[in-house]
mmCIF file of C-alpha atoms in Angstrom:
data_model
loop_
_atom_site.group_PDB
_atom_site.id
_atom_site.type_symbol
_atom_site.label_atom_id
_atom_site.label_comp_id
_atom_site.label_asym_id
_atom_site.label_seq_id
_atom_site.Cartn_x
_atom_site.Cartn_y
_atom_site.Cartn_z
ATOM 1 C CA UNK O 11 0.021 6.218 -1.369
ATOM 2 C CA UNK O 12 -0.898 3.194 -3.247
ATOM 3 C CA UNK O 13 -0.214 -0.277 -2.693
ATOM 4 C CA UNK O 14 0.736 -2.804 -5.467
ATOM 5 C CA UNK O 15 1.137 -6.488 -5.189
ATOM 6 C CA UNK O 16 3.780 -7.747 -8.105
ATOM 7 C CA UNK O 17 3.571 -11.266 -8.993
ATOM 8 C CA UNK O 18 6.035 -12.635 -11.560
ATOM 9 C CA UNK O 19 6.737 -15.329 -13.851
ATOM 10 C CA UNK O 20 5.896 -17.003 -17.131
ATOM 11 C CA UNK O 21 2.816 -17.607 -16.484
ATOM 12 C CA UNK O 22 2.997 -20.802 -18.844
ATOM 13 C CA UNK O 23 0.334 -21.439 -18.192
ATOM 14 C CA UNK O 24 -1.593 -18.927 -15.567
ATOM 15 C CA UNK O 25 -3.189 -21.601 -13.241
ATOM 16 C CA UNK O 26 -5.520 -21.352 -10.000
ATOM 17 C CA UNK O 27 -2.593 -21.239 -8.123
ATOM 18 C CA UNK O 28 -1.189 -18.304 -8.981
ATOM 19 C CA UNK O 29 -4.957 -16.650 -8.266
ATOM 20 C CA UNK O 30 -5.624 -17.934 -5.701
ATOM 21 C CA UNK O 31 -1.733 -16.740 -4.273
ATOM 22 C CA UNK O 32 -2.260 -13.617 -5.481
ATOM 23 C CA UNK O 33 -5.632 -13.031 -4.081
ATOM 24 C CA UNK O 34 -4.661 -14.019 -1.089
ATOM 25 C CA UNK O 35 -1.112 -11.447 -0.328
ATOM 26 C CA UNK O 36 -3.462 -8.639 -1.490
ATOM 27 C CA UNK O 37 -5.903 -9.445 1.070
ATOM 28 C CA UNK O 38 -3.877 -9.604 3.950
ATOM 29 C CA UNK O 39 -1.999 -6.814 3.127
ATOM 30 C CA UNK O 40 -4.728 -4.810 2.121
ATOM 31 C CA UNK O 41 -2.660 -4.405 -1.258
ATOM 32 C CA UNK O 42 -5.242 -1.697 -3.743
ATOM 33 C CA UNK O 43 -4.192 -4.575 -7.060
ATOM 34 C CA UNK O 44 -2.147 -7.064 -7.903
ATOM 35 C CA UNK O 45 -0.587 -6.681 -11.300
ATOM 36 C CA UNK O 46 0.718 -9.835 -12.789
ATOM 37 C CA UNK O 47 3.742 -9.474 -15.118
ATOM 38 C CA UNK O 48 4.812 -12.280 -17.771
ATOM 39 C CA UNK O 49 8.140 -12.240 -18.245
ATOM 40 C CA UNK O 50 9.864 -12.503 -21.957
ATOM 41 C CA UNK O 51 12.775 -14.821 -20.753
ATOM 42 C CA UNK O 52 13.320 -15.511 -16.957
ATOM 43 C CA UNK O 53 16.871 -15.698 -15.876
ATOM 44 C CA UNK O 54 16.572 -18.405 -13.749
ATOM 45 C CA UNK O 55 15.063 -21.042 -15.936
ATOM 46 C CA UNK O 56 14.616 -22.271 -18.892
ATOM 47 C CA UNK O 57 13.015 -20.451 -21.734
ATOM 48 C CA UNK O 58 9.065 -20.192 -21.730
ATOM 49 C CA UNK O 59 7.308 -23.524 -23.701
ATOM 50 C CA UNK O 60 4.566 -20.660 -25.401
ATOM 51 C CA UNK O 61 5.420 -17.611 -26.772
ATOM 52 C CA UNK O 62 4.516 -14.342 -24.873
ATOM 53 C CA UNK O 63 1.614 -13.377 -27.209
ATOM 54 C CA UNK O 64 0.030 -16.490 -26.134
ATOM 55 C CA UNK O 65 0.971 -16.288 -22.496
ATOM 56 C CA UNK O 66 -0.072 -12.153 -21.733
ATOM 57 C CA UNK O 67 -3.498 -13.282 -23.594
ATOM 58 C CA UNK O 68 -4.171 -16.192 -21.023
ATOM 59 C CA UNK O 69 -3.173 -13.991 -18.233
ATOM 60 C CA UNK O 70 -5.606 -11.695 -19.459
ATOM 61 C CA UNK O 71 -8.805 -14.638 -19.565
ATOM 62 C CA UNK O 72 -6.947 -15.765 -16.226
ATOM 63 C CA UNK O 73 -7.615 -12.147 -14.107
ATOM 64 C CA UNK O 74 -10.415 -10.813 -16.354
ATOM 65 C CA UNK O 75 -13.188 -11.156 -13.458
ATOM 66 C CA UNK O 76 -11.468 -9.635 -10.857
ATOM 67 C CA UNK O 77 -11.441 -5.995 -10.578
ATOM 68 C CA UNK O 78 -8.433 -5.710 -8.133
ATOM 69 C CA UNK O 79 -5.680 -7.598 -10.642
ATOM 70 C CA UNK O 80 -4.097 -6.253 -13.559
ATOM 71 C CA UNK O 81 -2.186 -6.762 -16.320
ATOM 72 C CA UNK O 82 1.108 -5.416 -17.058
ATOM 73 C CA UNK O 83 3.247 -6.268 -20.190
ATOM 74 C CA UNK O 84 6.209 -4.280 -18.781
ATOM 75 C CA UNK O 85 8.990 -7.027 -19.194
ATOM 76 C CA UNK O 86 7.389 -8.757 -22.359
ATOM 77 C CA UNK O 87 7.139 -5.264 -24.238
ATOM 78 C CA UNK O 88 10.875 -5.006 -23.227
ATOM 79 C CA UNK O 89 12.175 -8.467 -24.490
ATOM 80 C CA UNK O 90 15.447 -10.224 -23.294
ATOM 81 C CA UNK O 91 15.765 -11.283 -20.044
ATOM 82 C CA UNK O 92 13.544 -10.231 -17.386
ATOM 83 C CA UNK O 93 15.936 -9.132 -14.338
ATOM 84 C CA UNK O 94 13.522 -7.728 -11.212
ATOM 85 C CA UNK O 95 15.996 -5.376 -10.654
ATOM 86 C CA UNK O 96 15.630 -3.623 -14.127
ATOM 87 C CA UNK O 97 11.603 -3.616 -14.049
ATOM 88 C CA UNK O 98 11.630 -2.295 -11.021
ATOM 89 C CA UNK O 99 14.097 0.378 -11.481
ATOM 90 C CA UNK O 100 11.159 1.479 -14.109
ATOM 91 C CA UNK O 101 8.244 0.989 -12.307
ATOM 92 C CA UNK O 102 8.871 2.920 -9.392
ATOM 93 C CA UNK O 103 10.472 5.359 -11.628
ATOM 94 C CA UNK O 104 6.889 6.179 -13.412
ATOM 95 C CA UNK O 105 5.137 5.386 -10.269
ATOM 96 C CA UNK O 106 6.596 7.426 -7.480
ATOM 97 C CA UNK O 107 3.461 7.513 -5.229
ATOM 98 C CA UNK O 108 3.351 3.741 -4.759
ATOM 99 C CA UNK O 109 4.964 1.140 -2.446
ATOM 100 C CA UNK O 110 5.297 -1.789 -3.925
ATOM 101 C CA UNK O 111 4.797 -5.616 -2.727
ATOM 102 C CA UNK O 112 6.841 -8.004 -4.798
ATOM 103 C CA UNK O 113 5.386 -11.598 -4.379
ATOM 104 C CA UNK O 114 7.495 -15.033 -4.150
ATOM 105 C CA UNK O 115 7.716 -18.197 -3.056
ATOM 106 C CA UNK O 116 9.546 -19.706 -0.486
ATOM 107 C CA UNK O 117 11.829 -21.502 -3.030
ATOM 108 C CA UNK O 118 12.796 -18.029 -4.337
ATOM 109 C CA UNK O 119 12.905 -16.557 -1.082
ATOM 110 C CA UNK O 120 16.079 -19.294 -0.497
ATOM 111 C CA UNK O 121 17.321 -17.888 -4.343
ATOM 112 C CA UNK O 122 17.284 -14.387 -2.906
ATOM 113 C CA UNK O 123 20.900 -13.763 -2.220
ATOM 114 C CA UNK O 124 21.572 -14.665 -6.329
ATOM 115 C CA UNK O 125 18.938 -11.891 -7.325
ATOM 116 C CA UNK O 126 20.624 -9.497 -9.397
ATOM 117 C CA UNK O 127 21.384 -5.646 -7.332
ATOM 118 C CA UNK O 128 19.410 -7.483 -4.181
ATOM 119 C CA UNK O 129 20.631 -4.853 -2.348
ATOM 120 C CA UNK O 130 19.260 -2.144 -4.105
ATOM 121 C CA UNK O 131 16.371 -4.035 -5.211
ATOM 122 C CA UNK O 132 15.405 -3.861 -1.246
ATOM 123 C CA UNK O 133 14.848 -0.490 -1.679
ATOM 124 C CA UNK O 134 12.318 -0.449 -4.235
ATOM 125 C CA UNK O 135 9.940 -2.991 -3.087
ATOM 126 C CA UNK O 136 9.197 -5.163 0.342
ATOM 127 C CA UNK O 137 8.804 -9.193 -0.688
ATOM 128 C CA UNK O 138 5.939 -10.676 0.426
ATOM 129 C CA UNK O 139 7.177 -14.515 0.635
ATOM 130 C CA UNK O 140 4.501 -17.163 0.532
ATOM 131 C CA UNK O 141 4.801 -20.401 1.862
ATOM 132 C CA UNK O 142 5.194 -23.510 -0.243
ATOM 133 C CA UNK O 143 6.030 -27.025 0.974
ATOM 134 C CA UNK O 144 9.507 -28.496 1.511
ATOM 135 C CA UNK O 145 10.794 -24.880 1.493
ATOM 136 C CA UNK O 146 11.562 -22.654 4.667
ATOM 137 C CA UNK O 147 10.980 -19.010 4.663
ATOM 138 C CA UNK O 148 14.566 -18.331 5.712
ATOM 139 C CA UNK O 149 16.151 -15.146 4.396
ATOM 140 C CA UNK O 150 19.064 -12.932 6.103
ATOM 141 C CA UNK O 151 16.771 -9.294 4.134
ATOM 142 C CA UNK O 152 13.099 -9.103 5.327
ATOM 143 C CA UNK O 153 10.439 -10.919 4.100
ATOM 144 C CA UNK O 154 7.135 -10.202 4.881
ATOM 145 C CA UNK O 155 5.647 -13.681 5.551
ATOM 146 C CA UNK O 156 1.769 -14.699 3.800
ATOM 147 C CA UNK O 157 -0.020 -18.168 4.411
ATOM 148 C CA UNK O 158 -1.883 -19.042 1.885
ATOM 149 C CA UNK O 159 -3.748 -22.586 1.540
ATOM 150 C CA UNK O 160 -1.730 -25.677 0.203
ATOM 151 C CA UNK O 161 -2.237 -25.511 -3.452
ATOM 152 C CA UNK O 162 -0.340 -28.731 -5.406
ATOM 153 C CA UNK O 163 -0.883 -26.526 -8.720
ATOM 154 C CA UNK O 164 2.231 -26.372 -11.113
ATOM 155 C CA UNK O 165 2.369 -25.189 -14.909
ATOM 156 C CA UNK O 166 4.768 -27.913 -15.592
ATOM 157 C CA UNK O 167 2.024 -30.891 -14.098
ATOM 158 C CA UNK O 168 -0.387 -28.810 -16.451
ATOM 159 C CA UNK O 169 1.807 -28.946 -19.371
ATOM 160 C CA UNK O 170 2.481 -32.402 -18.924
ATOM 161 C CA UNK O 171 -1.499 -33.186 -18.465
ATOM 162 C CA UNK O 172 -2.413 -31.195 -21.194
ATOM 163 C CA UNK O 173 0.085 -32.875 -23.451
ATOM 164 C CA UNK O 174 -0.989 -36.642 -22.562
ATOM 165 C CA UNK O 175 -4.425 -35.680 -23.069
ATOM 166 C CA UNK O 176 -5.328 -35.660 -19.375
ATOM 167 C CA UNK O 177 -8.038 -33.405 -17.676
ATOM 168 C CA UNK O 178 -6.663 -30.226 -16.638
ATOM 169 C CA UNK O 179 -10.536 -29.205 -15.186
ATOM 170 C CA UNK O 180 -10.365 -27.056 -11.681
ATOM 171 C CA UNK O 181 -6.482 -26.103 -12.605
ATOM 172 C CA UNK O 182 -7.020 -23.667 -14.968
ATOM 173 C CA UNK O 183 -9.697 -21.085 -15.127
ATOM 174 C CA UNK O 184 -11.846 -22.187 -18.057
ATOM 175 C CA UNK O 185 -11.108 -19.434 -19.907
ATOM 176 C CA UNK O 186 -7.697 -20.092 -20.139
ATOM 177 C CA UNK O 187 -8.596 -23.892 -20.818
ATOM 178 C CA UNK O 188 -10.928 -23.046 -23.166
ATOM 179 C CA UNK O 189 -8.089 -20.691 -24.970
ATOM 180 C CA UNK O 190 -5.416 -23.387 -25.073
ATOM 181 C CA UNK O 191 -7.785 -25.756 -26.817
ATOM 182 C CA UNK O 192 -8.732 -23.415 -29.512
ATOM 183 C CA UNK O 193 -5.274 -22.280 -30.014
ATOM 184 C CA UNK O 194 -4.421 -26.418 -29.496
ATOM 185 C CA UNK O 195 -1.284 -25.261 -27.240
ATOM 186 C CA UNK O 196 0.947 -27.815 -25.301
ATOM 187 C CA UNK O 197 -0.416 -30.263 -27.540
ATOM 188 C CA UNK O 198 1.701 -33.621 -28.630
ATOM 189 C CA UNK O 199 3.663 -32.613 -31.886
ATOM 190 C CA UNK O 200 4.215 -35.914 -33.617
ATOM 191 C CA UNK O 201 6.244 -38.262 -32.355
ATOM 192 C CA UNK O 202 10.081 -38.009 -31.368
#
């Protein structure tokens, strides 16, 4: 058996947050990766501010140098809305030999009972809920409960930095920052 960390979103953009969340689940789990899927259009918020292209290529930089996380383009390749239930229903249809560890945070762990099939979603993976402040790790299904450190990291502070021109420096890796400057993303576009 193999053991596979999930972590979700839009990953707009990947920051040291999600790393360092990610890093630390697989860790103490003793998870073999953690494979980080962008989503084409989550369900529960609003569309992504970059398209995918851009998004699956900063993931990319963002997990390049480390050996243990991977990419998968599963619900980008797919397009529409990216339910859990349906890439799941996949994944551990082609991958049969593998538990899987779906990672969230507490403030979806509270969303939980809204998740589309939760009940039969339970079946196909175990969610690993990390903590995050002002939310309690509260669920009636079973969460498997990982500290990580306090990380005050969001994509939409980034965004809004990156837009007004202000230092984004030890929130992204600098590949990624490096990429959004050459491909001038989040940047002001004239004035409204």
């Amino acid at each position: 058996m193999k053991y596979i960390g999930i972590l979700g979103g839009t990953f707009d953009p990947p920051h040291l947050g999600h790393l360092i969340i990610a890093e630390e689940v697989r860790v103490a789990l003793k998870l073999d990766e953690v494979w980080f899927i962008p989503s084409q259009e989550p369900p529960h918020k609003e569309k992504a501010f970059i398209g995918a292209m851009h998004r699956v290529e900063m993931v990319k930089r963002a997990i390049d140098s480390n050996p243990n996380f991977k990419l998968n383009t599963i619900e980008v390749d797919r397009l529409g809305k990216s339910f859990t239930f349906d890439t799941m229903k996949l994944l551990t249809k082609d991958n049969p030999n593998v538990v899987f560890h779906f990672i969230i945070g507490a403030d979806m762990v509270e969303y939980l009972p809204n998740w589309r099939n939760i009940d039969d979603l339970l079946t196909m993976v175990k969610f690993v809920g990390v903590k995050r402040q002002g939310y309690k790790l509260n669920s009636e299904y079973p969460i498997i409960e990982v500290d990580i450190p306090l990380i005050e990291i969001s994509s939409t502070n980034i965004k809004e930095r990156l837009t007004n021109n202000v230092s984004v420096r030890y929130r992204l890796p600098d590949s990624v920052e490096t990429y959004i400057k050459e491909k001038q993303l989040y940047e002001k576009r004239g004035s409204d």
